[in-house]
mmCIF file of C-alpha atoms and ligand atoms in Angstrom:
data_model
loop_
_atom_site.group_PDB
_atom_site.id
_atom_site.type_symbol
_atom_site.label_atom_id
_atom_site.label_comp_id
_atom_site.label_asym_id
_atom_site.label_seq_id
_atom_site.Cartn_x
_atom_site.Cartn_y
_atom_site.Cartn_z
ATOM 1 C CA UNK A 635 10.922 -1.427 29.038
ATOM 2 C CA UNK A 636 12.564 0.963 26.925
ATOM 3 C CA UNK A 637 14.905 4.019 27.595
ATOM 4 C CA UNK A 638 13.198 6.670 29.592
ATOM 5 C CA UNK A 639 15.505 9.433 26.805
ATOM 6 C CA UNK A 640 13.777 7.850 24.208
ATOM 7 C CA UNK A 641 10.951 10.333 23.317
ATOM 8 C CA UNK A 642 13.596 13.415 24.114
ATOM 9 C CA UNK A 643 15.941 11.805 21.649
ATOM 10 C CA UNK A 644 12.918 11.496 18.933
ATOM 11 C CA UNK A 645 11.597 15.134 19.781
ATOM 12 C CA UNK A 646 8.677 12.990 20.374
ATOM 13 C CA UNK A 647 7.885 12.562 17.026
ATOM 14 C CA UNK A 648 6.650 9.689 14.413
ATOM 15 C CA UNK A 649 8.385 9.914 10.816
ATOM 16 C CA UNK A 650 6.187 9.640 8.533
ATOM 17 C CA UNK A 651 5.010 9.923 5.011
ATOM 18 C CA UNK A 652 2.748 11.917 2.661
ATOM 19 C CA UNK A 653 -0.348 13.447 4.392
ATOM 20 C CA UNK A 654 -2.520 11.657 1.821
ATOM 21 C CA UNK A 655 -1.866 8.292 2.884
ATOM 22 C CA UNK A 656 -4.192 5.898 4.942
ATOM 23 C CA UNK A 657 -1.288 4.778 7.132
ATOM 24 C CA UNK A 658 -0.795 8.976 7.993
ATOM 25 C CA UNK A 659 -4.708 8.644 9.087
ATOM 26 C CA UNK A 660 -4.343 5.888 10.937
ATOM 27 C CA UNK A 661 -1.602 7.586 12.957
ATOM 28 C CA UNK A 662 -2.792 10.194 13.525
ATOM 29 C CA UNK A 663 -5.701 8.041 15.307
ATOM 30 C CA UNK A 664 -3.119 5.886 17.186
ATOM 31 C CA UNK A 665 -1.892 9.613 18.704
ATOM 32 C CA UNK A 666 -5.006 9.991 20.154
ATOM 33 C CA UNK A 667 -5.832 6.331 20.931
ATOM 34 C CA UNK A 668 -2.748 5.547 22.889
ATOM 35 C CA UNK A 669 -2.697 7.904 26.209
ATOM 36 C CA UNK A 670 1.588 7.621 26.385
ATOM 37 C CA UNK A 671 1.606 9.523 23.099
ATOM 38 C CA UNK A 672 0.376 12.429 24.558
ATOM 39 C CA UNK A 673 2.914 14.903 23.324
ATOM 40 C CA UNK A 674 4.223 12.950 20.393
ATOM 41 C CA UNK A 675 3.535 14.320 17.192
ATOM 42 C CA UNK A 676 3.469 12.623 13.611
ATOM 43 C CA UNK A 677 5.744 14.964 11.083
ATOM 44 C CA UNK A 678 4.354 13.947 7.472
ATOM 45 C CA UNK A 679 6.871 14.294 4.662
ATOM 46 C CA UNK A 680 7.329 11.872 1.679
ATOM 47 C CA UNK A 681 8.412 8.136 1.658
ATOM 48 C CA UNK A 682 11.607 8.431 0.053
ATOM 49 C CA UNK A 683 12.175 11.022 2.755
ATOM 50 C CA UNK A 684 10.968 8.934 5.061
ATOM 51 C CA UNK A 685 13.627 6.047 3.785
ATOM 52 C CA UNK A 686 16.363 8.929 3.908
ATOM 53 C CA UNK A 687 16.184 9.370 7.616
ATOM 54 C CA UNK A 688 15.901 5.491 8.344
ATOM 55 C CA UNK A 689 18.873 5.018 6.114
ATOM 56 C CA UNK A 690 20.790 7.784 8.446
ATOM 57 C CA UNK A 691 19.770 6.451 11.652
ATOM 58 C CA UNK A 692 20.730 2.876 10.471
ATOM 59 C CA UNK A 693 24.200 4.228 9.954
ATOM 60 C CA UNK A 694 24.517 5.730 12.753
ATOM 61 C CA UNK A 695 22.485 3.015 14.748
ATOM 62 C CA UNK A 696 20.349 5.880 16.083
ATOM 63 C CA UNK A 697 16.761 5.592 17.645
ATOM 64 C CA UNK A 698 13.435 6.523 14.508
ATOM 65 C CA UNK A 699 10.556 5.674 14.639
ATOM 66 C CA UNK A 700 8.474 5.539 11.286
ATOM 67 C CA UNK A 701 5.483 4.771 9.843
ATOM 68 C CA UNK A 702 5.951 1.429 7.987
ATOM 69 C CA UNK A 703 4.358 -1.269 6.018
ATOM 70 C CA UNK A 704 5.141 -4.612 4.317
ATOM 71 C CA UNK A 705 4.556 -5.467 1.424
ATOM 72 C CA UNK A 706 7.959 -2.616 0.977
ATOM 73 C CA UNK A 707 11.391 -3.709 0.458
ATOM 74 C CA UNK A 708 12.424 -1.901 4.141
ATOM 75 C CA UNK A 709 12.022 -4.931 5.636
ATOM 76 C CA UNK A 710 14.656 -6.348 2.927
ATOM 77 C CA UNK A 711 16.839 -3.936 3.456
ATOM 78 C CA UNK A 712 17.040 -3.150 7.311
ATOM 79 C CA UNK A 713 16.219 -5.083 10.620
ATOM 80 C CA UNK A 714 12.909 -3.882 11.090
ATOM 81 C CA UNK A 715 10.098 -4.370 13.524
ATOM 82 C CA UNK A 716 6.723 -3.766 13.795
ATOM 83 C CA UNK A 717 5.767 -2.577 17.226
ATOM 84 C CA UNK A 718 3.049 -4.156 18.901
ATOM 85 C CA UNK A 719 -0.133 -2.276 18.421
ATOM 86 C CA UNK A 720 -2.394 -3.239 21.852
ATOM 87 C CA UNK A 721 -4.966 -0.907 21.093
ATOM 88 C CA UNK A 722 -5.348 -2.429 17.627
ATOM 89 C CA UNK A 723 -5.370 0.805 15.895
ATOM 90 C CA UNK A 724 -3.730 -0.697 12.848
ATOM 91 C CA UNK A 725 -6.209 -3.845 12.523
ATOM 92 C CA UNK A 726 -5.178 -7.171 11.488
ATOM 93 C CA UNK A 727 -3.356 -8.239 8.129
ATOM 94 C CA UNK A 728 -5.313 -6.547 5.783
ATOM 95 C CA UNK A 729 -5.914 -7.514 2.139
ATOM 96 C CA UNK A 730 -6.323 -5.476 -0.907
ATOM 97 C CA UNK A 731 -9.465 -5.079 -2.727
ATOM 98 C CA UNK A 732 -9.871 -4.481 -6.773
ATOM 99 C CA UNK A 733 -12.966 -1.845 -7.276
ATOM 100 C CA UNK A 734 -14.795 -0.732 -10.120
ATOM 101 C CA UNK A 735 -17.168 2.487 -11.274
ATOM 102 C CA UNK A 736 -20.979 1.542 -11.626
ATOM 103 C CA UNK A 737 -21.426 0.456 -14.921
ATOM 104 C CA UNK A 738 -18.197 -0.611 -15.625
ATOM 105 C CA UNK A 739 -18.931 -4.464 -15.950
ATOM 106 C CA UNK A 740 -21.738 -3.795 -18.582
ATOM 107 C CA UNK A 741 -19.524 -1.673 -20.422
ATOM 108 C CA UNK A 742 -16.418 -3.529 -20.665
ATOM 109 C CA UNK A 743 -17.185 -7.142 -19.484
ATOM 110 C CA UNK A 744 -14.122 -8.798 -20.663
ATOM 111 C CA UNK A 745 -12.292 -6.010 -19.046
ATOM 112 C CA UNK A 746 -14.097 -6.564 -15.628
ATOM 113 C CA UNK A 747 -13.806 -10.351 -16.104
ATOM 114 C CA UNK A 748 -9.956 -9.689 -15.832
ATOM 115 C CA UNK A 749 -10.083 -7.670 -12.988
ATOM 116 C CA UNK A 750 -12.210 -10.431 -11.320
ATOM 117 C CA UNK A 751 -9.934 -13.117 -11.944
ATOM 118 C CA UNK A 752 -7.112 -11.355 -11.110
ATOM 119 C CA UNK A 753 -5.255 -12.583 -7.551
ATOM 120 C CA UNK A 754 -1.358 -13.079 -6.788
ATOM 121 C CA UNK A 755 0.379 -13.315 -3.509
ATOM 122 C CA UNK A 756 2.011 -10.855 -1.062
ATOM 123 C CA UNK A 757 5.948 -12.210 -2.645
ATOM 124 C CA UNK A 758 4.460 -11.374 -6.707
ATOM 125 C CA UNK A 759 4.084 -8.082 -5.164
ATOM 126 C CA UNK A 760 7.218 -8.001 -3.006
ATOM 127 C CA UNK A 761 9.186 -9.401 -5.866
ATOM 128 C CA UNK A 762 8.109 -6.765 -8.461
ATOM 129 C CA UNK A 763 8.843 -3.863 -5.904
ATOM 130 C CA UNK A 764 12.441 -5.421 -5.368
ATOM 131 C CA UNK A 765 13.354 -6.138 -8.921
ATOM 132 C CA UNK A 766 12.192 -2.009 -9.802
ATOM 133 C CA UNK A 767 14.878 -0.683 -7.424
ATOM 134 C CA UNK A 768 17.536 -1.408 -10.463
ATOM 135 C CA UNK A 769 14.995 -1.449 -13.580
ATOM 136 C CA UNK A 770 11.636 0.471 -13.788
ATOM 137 C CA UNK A 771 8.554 -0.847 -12.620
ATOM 138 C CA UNK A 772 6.949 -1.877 -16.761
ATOM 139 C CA UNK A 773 10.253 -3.338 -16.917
ATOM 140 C CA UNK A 774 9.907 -5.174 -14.264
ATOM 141 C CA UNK A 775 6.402 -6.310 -14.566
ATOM 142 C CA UNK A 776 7.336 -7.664 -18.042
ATOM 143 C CA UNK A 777 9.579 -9.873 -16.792
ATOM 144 C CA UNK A 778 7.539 -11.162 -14.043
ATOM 145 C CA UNK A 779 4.231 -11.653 -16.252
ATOM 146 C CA UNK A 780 7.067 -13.722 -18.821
ATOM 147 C CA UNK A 781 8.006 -15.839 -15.630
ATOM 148 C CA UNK A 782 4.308 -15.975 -14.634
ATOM 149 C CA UNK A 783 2.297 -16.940 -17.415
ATOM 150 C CA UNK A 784 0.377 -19.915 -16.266
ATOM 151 C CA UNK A 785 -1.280 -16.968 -13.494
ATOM 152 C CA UNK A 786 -1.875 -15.057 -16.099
ATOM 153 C CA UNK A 787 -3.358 -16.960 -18.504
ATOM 154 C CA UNK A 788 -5.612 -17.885 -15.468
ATOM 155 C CA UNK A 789 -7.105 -14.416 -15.423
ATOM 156 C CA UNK A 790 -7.849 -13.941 -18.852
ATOM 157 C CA UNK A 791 -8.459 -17.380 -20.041
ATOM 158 C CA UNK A 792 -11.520 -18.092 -22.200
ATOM 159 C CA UNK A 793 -12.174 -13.750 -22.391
ATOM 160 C CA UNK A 794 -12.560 -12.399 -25.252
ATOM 161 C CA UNK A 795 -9.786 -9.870 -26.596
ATOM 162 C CA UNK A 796 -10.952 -5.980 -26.721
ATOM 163 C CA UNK A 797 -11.024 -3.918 -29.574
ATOM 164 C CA UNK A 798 -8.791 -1.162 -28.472
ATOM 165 C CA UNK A 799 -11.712 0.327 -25.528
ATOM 166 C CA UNK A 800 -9.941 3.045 -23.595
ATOM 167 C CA UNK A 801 -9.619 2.116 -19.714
ATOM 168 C CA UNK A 802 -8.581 4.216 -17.134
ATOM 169 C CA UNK A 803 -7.118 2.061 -14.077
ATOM 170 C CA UNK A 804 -6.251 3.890 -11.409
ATOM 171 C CA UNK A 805 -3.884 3.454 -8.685
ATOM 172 C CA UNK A 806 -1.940 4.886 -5.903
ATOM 173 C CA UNK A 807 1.649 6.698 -5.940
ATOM 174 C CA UNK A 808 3.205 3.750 -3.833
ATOM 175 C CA UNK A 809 5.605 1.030 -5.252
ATOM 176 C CA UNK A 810 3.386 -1.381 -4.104
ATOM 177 C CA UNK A 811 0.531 0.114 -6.537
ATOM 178 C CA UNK A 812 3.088 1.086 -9.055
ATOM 179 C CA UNK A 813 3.514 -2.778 -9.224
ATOM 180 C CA UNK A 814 0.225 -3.966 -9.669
ATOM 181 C CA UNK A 815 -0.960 -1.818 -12.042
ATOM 182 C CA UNK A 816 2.370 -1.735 -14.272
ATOM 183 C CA UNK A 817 1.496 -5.634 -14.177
ATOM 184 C CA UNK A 818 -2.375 -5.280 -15.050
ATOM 185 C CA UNK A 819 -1.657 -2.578 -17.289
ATOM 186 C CA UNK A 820 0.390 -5.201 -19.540
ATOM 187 C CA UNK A 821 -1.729 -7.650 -19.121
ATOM 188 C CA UNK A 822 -4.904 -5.750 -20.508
ATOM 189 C CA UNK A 823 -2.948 -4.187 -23.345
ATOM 190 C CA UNK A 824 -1.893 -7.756 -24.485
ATOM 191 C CA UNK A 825 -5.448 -8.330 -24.304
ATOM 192 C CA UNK A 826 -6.328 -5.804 -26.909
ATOM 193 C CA UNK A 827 -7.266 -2.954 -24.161
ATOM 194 C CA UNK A 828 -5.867 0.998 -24.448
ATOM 195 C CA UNK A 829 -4.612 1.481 -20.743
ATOM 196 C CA UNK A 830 -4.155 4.256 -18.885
ATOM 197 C CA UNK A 831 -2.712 4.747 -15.424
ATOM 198 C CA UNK A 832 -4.118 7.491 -13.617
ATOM 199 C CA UNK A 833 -1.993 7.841 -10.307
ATOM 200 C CA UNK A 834 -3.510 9.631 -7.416
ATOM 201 C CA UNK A 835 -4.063 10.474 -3.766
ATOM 202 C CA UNK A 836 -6.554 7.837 -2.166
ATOM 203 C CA UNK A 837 -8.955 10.134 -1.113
ATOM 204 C CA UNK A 838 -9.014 11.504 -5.047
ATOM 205 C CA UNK A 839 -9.217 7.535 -6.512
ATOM 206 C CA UNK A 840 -12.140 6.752 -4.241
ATOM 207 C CA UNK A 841 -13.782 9.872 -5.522
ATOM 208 C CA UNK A 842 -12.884 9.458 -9.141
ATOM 209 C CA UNK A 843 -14.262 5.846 -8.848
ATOM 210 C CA UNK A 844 -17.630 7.206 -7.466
ATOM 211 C CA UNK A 845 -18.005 9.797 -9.861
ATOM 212 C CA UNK A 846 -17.167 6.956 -12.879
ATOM 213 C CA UNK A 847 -14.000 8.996 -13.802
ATOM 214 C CA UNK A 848 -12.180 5.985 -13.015
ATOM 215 C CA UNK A 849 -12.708 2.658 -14.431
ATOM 216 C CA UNK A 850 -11.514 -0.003 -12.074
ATOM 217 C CA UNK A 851 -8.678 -0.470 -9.704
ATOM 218 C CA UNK A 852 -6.266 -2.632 -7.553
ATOM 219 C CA UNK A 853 -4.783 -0.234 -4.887
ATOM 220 C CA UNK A 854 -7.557 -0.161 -2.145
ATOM 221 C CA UNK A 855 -5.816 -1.414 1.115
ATOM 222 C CA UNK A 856 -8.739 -2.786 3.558
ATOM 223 C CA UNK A 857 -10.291 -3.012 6.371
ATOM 224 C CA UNK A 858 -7.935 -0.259 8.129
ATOM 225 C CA UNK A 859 -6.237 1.827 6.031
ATOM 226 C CA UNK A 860 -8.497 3.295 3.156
ATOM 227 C CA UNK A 861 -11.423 1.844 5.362
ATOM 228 C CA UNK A 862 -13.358 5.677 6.184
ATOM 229 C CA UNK A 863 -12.951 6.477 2.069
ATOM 230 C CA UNK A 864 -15.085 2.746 1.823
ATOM 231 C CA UNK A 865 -17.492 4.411 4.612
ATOM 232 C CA UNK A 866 -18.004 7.338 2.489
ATOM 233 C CA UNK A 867 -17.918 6.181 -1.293
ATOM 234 C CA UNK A 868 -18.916 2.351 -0.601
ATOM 235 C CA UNK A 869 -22.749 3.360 -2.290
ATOM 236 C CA UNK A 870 -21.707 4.521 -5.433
ATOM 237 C CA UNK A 871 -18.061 2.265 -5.584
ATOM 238 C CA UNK A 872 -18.616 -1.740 -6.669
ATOM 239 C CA UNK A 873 -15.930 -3.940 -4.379
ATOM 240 C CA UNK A 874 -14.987 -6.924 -6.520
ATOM 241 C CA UNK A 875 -13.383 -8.187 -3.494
ATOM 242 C CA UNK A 876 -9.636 -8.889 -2.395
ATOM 243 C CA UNK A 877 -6.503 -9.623 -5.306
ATOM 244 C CA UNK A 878 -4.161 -10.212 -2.432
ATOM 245 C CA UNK A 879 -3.954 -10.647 1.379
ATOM 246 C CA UNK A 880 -1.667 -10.324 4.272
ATOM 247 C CA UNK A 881 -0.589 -6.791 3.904
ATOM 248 C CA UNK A 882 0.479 -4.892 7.173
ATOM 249 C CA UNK A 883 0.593 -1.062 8.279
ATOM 250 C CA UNK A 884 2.151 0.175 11.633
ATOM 251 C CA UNK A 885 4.652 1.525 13.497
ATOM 252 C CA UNK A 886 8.334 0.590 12.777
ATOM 253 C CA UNK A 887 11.656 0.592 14.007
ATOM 254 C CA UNK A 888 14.770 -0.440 13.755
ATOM 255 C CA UNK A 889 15.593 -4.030 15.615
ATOM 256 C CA UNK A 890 18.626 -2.751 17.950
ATOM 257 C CA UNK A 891 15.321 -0.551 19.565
ATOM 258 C CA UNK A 892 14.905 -1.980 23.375
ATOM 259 C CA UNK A 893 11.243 -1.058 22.322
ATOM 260 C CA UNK A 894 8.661 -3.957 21.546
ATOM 261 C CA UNK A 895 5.272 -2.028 22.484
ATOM 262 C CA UNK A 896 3.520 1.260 21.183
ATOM 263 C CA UNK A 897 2.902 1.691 24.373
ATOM 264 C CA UNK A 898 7.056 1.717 25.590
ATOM 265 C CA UNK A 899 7.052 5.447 23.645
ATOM 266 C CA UNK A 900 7.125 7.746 26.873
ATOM 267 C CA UNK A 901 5.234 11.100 26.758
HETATM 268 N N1 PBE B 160 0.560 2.556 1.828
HETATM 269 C C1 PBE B 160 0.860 1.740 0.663
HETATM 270 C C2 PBE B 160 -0.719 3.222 1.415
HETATM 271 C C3 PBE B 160 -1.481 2.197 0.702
HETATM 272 C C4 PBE B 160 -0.448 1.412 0.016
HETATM 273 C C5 PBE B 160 0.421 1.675 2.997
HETATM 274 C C6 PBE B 160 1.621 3.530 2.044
HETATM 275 C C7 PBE B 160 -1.535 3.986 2.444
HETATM 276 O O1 PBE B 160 -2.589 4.492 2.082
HETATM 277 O O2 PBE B 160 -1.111 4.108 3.594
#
């Protein structure tokens, strides 16, 4: 299927976002997984640049093809779809892991209790993200933790309060991350912790985290896309396990595309 213009009309090229990201890694594997992308290049750039040229090519219904994942509110604001990925390059839903340094859980147990206990659902997320387009994000984590409190009592129930212990959590410069950690970063204050957020590149937080610069975090996105930075920092990382599943990364476009297949883009 498809129109045999298509890849002209793109310049044969992927949007994308910044370089640092897992979903830029992964694409730049599906280039040289998929045989019909021979050609095709992905241009990196930013995500709200990213979101700039999908918002143009909306209004002017043109072909783009981007990078995309869900939980993001592009798939509130646009008809979206993922194209099928037959190589599997992208993986399955994936779910996102909370990790902490060595040590961290003899340190600050109550702390690392938290982390442990804490677990929401893809729409906490999504609904966070969506609210912070008019407010910002501590706003609206404030709000949701108010609306939420019998989850959040859940995770910190029966833990002792801290005595004002410094914690660095880090996390990722993605709304997605900038939700969960402006949400966990209330929730340990209130619990007598002195949070900070230390936002940064993947490949620096996995690092950070092995070196025991970091204390804990929420932002890992597994199996696929931070999957080589668990490869290489796994030994000296502990994985507390998933907070949240059924997050997605791929390739998007817009639903008017007579596209349905990676494998429709032409070299
Ligand atoms: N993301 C959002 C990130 C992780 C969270 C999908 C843009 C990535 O590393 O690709």
């Amino acid at each position: 299927s498809g129109d045999e213009k298509l890849g002209e009309k793109l310049n044969y090229t992927i949007t994308g976002i910044e370089p640092g990201a897992g979903i830029t890694a992964t694409t730049e594997r599906a280039l040289e997984e998929y045989d019909n992308l021979d050609g095709w290049e992905l241009e990196t750039s930013s995500t709200a640049g990213m979101m700039g040229q999908l918002d143009s090519a909306i209004d002017n219904e043109e072909p783009l093809v981007i990078t995309g994942w869900t939980p993001h509110y592009m798939f509130e604001q646009y008809d979206l779809k993922f194209l099928e990925d037959p190589e599997g390059v992208y993986g399955e839903p994936e779910f996102v892991h909370t990790m902490a340094r060595e040590g961290f859980e003899s340190d600050m147990p109550e702390a690392y209790a938290i982390m442990d206990n804490f677990s929401w659902e893809v729409e906490d997320m999504q609904g966070i993200m969506l609210a912070a387009q008019d407010m910002d994000f501590d706003e609206a984590a404030s709000n949701w933790v108010e609306e939420n409190q019998d989850m959040v009592d859940s995770w910190t129930e029966g833990i002792d309060e801290g005595d004002g212990q410094e914690l660095e959590l880090g996390s990722y410069p993605w709304d997605s991350e900038r939700a969960s950690s402006a949400v966990l970063s209330q929730v340990l204050s209130d619990h007598g912790f002195d949070v900070t957020v230390n936002t940064v590149d993947p490949s620096i937080l996995f690092q950070a985290l092995a070196q025991g610069e970091v204390d804990v975090t929420a932002a890992p996105w597994l199996p696929t896309t931070q999957g080589a930075y668990l490869e290489e920092y796994g030994d000296d990382i502990v994985d507390m396990g998933p907070n949240m599943e059924g997050t997605v990364i791929g390739v998007v476009v817009p639903e008017y595309m007579d596209i349905d297949s990676i494998a429709d883009l032409k070299p």
